[in-house]
Structures are given as C-alpha cells and as structure tokens.
Short mmCIF file of C-alpha atoms in Angstrom, two decimals:
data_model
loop_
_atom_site.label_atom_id
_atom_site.label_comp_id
_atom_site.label_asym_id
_atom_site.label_seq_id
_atom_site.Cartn_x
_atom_site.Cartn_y
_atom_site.Cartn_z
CA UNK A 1496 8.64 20.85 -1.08
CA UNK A 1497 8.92 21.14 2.47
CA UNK A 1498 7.13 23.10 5.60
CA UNK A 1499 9.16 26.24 6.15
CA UNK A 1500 12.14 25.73 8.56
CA UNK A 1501 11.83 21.94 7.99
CA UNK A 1502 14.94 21.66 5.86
CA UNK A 1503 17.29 22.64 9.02
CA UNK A 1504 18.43 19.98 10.84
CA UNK A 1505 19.69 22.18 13.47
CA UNK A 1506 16.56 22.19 15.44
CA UNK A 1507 16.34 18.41 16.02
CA UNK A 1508 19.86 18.30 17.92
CA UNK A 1509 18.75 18.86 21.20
CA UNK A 1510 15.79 16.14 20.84
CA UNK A 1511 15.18 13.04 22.93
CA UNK A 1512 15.87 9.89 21.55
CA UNK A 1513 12.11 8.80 21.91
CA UNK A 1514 11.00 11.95 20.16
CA UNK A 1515 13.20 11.17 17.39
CA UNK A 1516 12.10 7.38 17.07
CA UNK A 1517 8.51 8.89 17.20
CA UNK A 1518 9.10 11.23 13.96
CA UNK A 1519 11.34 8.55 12.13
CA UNK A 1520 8.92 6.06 13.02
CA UNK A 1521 5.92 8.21 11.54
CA UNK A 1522 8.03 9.44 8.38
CA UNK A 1523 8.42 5.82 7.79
CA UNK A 1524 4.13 4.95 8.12
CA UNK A 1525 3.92 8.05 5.99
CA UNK A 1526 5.65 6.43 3.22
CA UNK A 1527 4.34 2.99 3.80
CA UNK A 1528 0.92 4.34 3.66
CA UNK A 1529 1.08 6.82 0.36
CA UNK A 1530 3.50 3.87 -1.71
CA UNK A 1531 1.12 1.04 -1.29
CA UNK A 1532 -1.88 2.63 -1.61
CA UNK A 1533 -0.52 4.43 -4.43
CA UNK A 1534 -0.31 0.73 -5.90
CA UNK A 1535 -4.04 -0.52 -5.02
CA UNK A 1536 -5.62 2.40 -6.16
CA UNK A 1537 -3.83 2.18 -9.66
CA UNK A 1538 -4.48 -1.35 -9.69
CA UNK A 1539 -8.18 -0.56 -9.29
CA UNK A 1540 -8.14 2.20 -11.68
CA UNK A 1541 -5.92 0.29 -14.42
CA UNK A 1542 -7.86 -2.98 -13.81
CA UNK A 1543 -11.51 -1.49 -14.67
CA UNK A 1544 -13.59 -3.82 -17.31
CA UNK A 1545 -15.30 -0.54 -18.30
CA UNK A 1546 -12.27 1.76 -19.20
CA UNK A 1547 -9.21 -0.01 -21.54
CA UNK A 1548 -7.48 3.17 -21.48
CA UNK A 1549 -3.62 2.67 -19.18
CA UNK A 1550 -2.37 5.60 -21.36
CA UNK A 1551 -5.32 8.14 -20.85
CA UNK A 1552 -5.11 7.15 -16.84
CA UNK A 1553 -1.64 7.63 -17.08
CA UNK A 1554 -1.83 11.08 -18.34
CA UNK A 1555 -4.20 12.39 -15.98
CA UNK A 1556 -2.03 12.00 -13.22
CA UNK A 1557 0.40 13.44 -14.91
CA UNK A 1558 -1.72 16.78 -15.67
CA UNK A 1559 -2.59 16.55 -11.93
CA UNK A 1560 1.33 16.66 -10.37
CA UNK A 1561 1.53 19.82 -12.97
CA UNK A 1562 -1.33 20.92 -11.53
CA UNK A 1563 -0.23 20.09 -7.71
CA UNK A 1564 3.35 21.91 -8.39
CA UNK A 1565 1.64 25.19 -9.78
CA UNK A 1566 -0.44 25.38 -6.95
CA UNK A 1567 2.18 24.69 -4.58
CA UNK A 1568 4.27 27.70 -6.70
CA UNK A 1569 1.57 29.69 -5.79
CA UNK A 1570 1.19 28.84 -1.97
CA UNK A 1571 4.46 29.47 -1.50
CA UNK A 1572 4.22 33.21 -2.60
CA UNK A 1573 1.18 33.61 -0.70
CA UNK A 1574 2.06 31.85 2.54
CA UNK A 1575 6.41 32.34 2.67
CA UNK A 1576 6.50 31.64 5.78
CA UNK A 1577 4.82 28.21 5.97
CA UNK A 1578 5.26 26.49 2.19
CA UNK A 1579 8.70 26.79 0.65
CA UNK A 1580 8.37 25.31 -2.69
CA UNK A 1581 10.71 26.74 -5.61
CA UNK A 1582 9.43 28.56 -8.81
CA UNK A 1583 8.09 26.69 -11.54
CA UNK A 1584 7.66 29.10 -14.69
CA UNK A 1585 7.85 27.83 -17.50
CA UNK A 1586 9.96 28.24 -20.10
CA UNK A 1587 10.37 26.31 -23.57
CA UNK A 1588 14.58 26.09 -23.28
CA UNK A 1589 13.89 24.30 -19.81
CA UNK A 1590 11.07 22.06 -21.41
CA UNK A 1591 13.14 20.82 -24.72
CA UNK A 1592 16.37 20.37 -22.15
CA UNK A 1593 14.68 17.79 -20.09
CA UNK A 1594 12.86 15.96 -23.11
CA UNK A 1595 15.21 13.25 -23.25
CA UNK A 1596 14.71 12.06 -19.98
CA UNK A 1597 10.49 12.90 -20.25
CA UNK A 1598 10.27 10.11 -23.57
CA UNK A 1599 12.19 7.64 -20.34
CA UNK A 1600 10.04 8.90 -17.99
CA UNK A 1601 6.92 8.21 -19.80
CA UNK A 1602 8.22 4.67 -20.82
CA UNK A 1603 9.00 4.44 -16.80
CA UNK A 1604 5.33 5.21 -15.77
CA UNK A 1605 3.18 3.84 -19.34
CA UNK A 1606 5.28 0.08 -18.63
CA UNK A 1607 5.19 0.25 -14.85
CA UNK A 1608 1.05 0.69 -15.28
CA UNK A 1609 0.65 -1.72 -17.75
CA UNK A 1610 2.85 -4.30 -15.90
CA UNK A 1611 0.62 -3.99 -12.87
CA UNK A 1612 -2.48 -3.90 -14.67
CA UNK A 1613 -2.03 -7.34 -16.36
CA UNK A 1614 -0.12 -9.00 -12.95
CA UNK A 1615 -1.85 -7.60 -10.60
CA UNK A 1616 -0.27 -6.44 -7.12
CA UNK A 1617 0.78 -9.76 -5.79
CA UNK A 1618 2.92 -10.60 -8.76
CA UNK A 1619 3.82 -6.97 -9.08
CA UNK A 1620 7.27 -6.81 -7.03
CA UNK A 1621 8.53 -9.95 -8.79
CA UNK A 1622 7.35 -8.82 -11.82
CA UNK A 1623 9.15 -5.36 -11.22
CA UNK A 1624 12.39 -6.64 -10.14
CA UNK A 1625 14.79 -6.46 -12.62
CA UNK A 1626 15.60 -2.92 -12.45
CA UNK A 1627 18.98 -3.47 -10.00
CA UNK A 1628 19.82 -5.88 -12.79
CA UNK A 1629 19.51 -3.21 -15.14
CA UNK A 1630 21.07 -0.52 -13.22
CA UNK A 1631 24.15 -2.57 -13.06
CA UNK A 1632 24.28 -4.01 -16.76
CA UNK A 1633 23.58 -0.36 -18.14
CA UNK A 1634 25.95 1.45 -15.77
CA UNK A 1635 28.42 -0.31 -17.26
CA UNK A 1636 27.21 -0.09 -20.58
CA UNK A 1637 26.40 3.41 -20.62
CA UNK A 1638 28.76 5.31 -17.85
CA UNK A 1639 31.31 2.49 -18.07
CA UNK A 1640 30.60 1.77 -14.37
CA UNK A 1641 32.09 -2.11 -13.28
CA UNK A 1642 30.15 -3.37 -10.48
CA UNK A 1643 31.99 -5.91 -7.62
CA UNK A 1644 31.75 -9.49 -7.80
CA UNK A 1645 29.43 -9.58 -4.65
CA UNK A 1646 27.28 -7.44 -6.28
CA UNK A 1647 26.82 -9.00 -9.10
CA UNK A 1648 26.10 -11.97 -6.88
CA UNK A 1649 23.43 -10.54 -5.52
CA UNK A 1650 22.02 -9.33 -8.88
CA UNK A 1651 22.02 -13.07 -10.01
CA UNK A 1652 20.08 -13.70 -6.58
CA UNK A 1653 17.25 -11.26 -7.97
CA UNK A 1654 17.19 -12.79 -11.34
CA UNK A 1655 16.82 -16.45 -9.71
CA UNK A 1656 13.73 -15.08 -7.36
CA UNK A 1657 12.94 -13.31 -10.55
CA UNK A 1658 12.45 -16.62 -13.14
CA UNK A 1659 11.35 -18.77 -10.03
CA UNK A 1660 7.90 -16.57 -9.60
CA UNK A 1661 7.43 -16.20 -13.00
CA UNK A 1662 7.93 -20.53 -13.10
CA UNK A 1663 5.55 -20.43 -10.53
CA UNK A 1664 2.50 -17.95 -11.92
CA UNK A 1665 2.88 -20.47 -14.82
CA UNK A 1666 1.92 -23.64 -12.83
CA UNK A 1667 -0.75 -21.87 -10.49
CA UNK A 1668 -2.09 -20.86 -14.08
CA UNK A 1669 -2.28 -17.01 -13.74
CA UNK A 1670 1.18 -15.95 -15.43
CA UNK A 1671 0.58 -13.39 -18.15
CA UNK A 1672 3.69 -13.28 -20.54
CA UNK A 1673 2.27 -9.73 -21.26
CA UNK A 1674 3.13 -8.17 -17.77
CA UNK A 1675 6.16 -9.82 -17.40
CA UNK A 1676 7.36 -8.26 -20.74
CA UNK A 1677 6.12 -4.96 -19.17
CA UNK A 1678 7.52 -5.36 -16.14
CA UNK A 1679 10.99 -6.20 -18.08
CA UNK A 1680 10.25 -2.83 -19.98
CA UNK A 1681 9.40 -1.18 -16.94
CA UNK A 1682 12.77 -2.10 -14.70
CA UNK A 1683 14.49 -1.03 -17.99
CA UNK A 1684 13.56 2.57 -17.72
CA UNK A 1685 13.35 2.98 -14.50
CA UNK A 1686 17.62 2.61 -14.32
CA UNK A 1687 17.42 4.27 -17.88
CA UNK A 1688 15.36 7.08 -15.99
CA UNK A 1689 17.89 7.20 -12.93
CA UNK A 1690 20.91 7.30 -15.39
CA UNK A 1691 19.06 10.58 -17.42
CA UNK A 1692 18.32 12.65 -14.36
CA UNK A 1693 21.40 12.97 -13.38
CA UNK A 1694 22.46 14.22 -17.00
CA UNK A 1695 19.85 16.72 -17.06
CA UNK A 1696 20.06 18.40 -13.33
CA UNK A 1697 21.69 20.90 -13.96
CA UNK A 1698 19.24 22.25 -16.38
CA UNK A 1699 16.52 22.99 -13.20
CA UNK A 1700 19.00 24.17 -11.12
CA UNK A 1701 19.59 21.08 -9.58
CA UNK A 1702 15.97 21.11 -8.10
CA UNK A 1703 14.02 17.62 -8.18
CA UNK A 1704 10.07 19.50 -7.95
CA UNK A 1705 11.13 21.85 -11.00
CA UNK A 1706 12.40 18.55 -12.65
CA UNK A 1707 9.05 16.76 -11.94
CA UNK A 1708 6.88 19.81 -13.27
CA UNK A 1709 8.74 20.22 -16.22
CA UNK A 1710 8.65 16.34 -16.93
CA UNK A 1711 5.19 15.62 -16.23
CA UNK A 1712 4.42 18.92 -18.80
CA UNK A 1713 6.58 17.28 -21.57
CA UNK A 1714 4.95 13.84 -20.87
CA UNK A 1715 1.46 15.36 -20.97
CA UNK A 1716 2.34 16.64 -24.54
CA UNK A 1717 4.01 13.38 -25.29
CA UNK A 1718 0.96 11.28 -24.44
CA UNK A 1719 -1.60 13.33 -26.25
CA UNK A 1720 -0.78 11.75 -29.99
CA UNK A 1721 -0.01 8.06 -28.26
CA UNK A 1722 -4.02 8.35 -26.82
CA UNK A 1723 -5.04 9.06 -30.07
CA UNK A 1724 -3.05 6.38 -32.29
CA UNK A 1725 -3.72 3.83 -29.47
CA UNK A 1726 -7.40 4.40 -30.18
CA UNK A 1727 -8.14 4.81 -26.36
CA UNK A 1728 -10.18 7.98 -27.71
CA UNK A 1729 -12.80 6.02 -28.82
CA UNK A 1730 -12.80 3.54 -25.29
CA UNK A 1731 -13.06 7.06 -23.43
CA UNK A 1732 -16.05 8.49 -25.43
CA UNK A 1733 -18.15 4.74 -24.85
CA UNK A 1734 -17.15 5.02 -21.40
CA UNK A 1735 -20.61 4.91 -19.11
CA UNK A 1736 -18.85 6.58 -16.26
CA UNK A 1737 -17.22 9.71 -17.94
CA UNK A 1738 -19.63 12.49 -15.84
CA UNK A 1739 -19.45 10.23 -12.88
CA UNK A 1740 -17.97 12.76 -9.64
CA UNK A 1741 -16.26 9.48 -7.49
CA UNK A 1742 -14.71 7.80 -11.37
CA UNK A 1743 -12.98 11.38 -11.32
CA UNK A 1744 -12.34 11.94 -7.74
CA UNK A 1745 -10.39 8.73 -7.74
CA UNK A 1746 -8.28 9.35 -10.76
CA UNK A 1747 -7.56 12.90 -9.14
CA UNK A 1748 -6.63 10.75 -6.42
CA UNK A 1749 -4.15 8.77 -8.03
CA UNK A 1750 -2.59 11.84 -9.23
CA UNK A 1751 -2.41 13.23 -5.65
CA UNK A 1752 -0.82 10.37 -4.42
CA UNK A 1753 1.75 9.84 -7.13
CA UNK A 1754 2.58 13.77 -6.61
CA UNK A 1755 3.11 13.10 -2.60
CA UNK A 1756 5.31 9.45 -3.17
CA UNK A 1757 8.18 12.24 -4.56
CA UNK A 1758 8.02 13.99 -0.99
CA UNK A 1759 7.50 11.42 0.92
CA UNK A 1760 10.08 9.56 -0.15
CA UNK A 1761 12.82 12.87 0.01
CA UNK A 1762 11.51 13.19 3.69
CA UNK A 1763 12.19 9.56 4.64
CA UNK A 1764 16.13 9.93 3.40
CA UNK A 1765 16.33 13.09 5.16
CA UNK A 1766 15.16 11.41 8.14
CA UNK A 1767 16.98 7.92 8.07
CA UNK A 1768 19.58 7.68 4.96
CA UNK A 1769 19.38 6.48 1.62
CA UNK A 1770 20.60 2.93 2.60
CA UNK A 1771 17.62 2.40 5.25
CA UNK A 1772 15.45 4.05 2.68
CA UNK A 1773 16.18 1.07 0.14
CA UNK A 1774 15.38 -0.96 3.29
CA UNK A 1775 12.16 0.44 4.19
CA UNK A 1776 11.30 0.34 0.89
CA UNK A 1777 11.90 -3.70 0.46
CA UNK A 1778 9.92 -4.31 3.59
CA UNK A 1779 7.60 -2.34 2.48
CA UNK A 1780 7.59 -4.59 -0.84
CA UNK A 1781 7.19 -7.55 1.30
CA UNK A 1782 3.80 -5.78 3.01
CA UNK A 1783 2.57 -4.86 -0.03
CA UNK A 1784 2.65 -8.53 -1.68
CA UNK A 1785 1.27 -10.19 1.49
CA UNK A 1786 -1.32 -7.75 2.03
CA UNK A 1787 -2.69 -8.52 -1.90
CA UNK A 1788 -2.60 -12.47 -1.01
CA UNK A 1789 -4.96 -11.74 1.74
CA UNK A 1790 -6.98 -9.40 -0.15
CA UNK A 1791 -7.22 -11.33 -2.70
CA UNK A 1792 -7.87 -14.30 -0.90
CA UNK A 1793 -5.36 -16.11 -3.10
CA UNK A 1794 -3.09 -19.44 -1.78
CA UNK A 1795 0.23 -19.03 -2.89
CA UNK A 1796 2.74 -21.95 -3.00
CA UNK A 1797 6.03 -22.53 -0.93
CA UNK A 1798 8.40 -21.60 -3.98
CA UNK A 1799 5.87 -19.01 -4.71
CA UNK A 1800 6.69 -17.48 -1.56
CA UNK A 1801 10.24 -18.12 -1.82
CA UNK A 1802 10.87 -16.68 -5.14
CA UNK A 1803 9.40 -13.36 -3.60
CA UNK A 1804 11.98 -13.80 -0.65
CA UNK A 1805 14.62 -14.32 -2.76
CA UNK A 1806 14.09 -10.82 -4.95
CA UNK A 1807 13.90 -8.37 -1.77
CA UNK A 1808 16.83 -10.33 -0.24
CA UNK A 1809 18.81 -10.20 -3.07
CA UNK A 1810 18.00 -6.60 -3.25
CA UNK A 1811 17.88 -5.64 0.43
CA UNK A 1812 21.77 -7.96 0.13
CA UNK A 1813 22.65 -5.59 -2.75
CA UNK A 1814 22.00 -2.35 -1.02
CA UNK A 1815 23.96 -3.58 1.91
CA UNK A 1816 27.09 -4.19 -0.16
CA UNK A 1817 26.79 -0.92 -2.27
CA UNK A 1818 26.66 1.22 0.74
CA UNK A 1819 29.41 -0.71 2.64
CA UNK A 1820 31.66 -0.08 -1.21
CA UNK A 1821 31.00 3.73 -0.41
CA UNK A 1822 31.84 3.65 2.70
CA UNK A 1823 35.39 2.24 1.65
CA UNK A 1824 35.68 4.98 -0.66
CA UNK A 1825 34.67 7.62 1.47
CA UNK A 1826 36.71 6.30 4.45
CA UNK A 1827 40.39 6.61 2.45
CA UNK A 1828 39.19 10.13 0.95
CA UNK A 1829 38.71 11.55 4.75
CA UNK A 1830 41.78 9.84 6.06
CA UNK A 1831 43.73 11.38 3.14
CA UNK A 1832 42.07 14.83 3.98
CA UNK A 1833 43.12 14.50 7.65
CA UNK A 1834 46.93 13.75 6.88
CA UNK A 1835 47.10 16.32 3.69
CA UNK A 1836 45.72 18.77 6.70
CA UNK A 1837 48.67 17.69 9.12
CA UNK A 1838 51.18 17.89 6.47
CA UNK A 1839 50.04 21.50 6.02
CA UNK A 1840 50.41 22.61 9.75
CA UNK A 1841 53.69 20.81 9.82
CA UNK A 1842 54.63 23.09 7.44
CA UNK A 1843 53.26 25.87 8.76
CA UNK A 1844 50.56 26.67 6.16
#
C-alpha cells in the first residue's frame, strides 16, 4: 500500500539533506509508535481477567486486516490517483496455494499472543528472542544454508542473554515456564514463517498485501474449529462486556494496528535499508522493555538488565555481520560484471 507517486524515488533526489533527515526521522517515530503500541494494547487485551479467550482475540484481528485490505481494494478503484493498493479477489487456487504458510502463520501470531500474555511486555523481548537462533539452525536444516562462525557467535550471545533473563524472572519470582515455552514456539515460526513466504510468492504475484489478505482469510477459517475445541465459545458467551462499544473499539483497534505494522515497516526499509531497519527495530526493543519497567513500576536487577542487553546486542551484532557477508558477495559479483564488460569492448562486442 502506498500514497500514489510515493513508490518513485525519483522525486526525493533533488531534496535537502535536512528535509530528508526530517522524513527518515518521522518514518522511523511512525514505526516506533504503531510497533509498541501494537504490543501494550495486545497486552491489555490478552491480559483481561474477564475474557480467557487469546485465540478468539487473535482472530478478530485477523478478520479486521481482511477487512482493512478489501477496503483499501476498493479505495484504490475509487480514488486512483491517491491510494494504489493491488487487487485482492479472491480466488480458492490462490487460498489453498498459500495454506501452508497460513497453518505457520497462525502458529506465528496464536504463540507470539500467548507468550506475551503470560510474560507480560517487560519479559516479552527476552522471551521472544530466539527466533535468529532459529533462523540460522533451520536455514541450515531446511534450505541447507551454513551460517559463518561469527555469526553463530553472535547467535550463542542471544541464547546466553536468552537463559540469563529467564534465570533471572526465576529469582525475582515472576518467571512463567508457560510463556517461555510460547515464546520458544513463537521464535520457531516466526523463521518457519520467513522460510514459507518466500516459497509461496510467487503464487500472489510476488505482492506482500495480496499475501497478507489471502493469509489472514485462510487463518480466519483455520481458527474457527480451534475456538470451538478450545472451549473459548463458552468464555465468550459469559463474557459481561460482549455489547460493550469501547471492549470492541479496542479489539478493532488492535486489528488496525497490526494491519498498519506491515506498512509501516515496508516504508521504513524503503526509507533507510533493511540493515538499519533491524537496527531501529532493536532500539526500539530496548524502548519498549524500559518503557514497561516504568509503567509497571517494577525494579529490575543488574543481570536482569544485562541479560536484556545482551539479546539486542547479540542481535543488533548479528545483523551487522550478515549485512557486511552480503556485501562481500555483492562486491566480487559487480567487480566481475565490470571486467566481463571490459573484456567485451576489448573485443569489440
């Protein structure tokens, strides 16, 4: 999704540095502001002593992004020249194409949800951490991918910072075995999701919103028969609040904001690169845990802290040394470009 004209990057070449800095700056608050309040408001939703229901919560939001994509479908044949969004019909081939990656997907979202239900937001980055472990282990597993040694060092940084915290929630007494095994599942399919989009791509066309509508449909089906055998039916029908406007409202909200993280987050690469994306994304992290303490009100230890310091380092460290390994690749494949090129106009090609 983008504003017509938005996708050229044409217009920005004769901009001043400060005007630049100014848009970067506010792409980057953009996507500060959506992710982590994406993450309170779940919390608040997930965490309610009224409504056990992660699953049904879960699949709202997911109605609501198929919702938010038909809509924008339609704005974009009704206003072309200011919403470019592609088309979004559906079609059943499409649907049973992408349902390998949609059972992921839901596994992604139903474990990442549960995980910060039962640790709550401060835990919730630690608790999340393991998928660059994963990526790695099941890249190699799966695609056959080996992974440097630095790498790998950095990997075993994460999984220190990773068993440190969860030491450390178990002598401040608020560890809960249950999130951390969610959290586990959750980093799991997260690089299990990453490894399946790529396999199923081509299917939409390439396009990421047509993979999202089609995915959230399929995991709206998917989640229907879960609700019911996880007998969140009956916690749903007890539920004082179910014809409250502002219990709605908010899970609408939640929706909303889980539909914008996908653009915001395509709009901060354009504008940066994926490398300083994974950046602003650990710092990010690193707001989003300290701004829980406070909230919360909570006094954390000094190897509380550290364990936290040690996941987005080793993370923030791993990013570093998988975009400096591309640029080694890339470097040899233009240099060999460049002399194949002079070896053709020595020979007069």
């Amino acid at each position: 999704m983008a504003l017509a004209g938005s996708d050229s990057m044409e217009e920005g070449k004769g901009e001043t540095f400060l005007l630049k800095a100014i848009k970067i700056g506010g792409v980057v608050v953009l996507y500060w502001f959506i992710s982590i309040t994406m993450v309170f408001l779940n919390n608040y939703l997930l965490d309610s002593k009224d409504l056990d229901a992660p699953l049904f919560v879960t699949f709202y939001q997911c109605l609501v992004t198929v919702g938010l994509c038909y809509g924008m479908h339609l704005l974009s044949h009704l206003c072309p020249g200011v919403i470019d969004f592609p088309s979004v019909k559906f079609d059943l081939k499409v649907c049973r194409e992408v349902l390998p990656l949609s059972i992921v997907f839901i596994g992604m979202i139903t474990f990442n949800n549960l995980c910060l239900k039962h640790v709550g937001v401060a835990f919730y980055t630690v608790g999340r951490s393991l998928s660059t472990v994963f990526n790695v282990l099941l890249s190699y597993v799966i695609l056959k991918q080996t992974t440097s040694f630095y790498a790998i060092l950095c990997c075993g940084i994460i999984l220190g910072g990773f068993w440190l915290g969860v030491d450390q929630e178990g002598v401040a007494g608020s560890l809960s075995w249950t999130g951390v095994f969610f959290g586990v599942l959750a980093s799991a399919c997260v690089s299990l999701n990453a490894i399946f989009t790529k396999r199923v791509m081509p299917a939409v066309d390439g396009n990421i919103w047509k993979l999202s509508f089609y995915n959230n449909i399929n995991a709206c089906i998917l989640f229907l028969p879960l609700i019911l055998v996880f007998g969140e039916v009956g916690h749903l029908v007890h539920f004082s609040r179910l014809g409250d406007p502002t219990f709605w409202g908010m899970m609408t909200l939640g929706g909303v904001f889980g539909f914008a993280i996908g653009y915001v987050t395509g709009l901060q690469i354009k504008f940066t690169s994926p490398l300083t994306h994974n950046v602003s994304g650990t710092a990010k992290a690193c707001a989003q845990t300290v701004i829980a303490v406070v909230y919360n009100q909570s006094s954390k230890s000094f190897l509380w802290w550290t364990s936290n310091l040690m996941v987005l380092g080793g993370s923030s460290a791993y990013t570093w040394v998988k975009g400096m390994e591309m640029k080694k690749v890339h470097i040899p494949q233009e240099e060999s470009k460049v002399k194949l090129l002079g070896e053709k106009s020595d020979a007069g090609v």
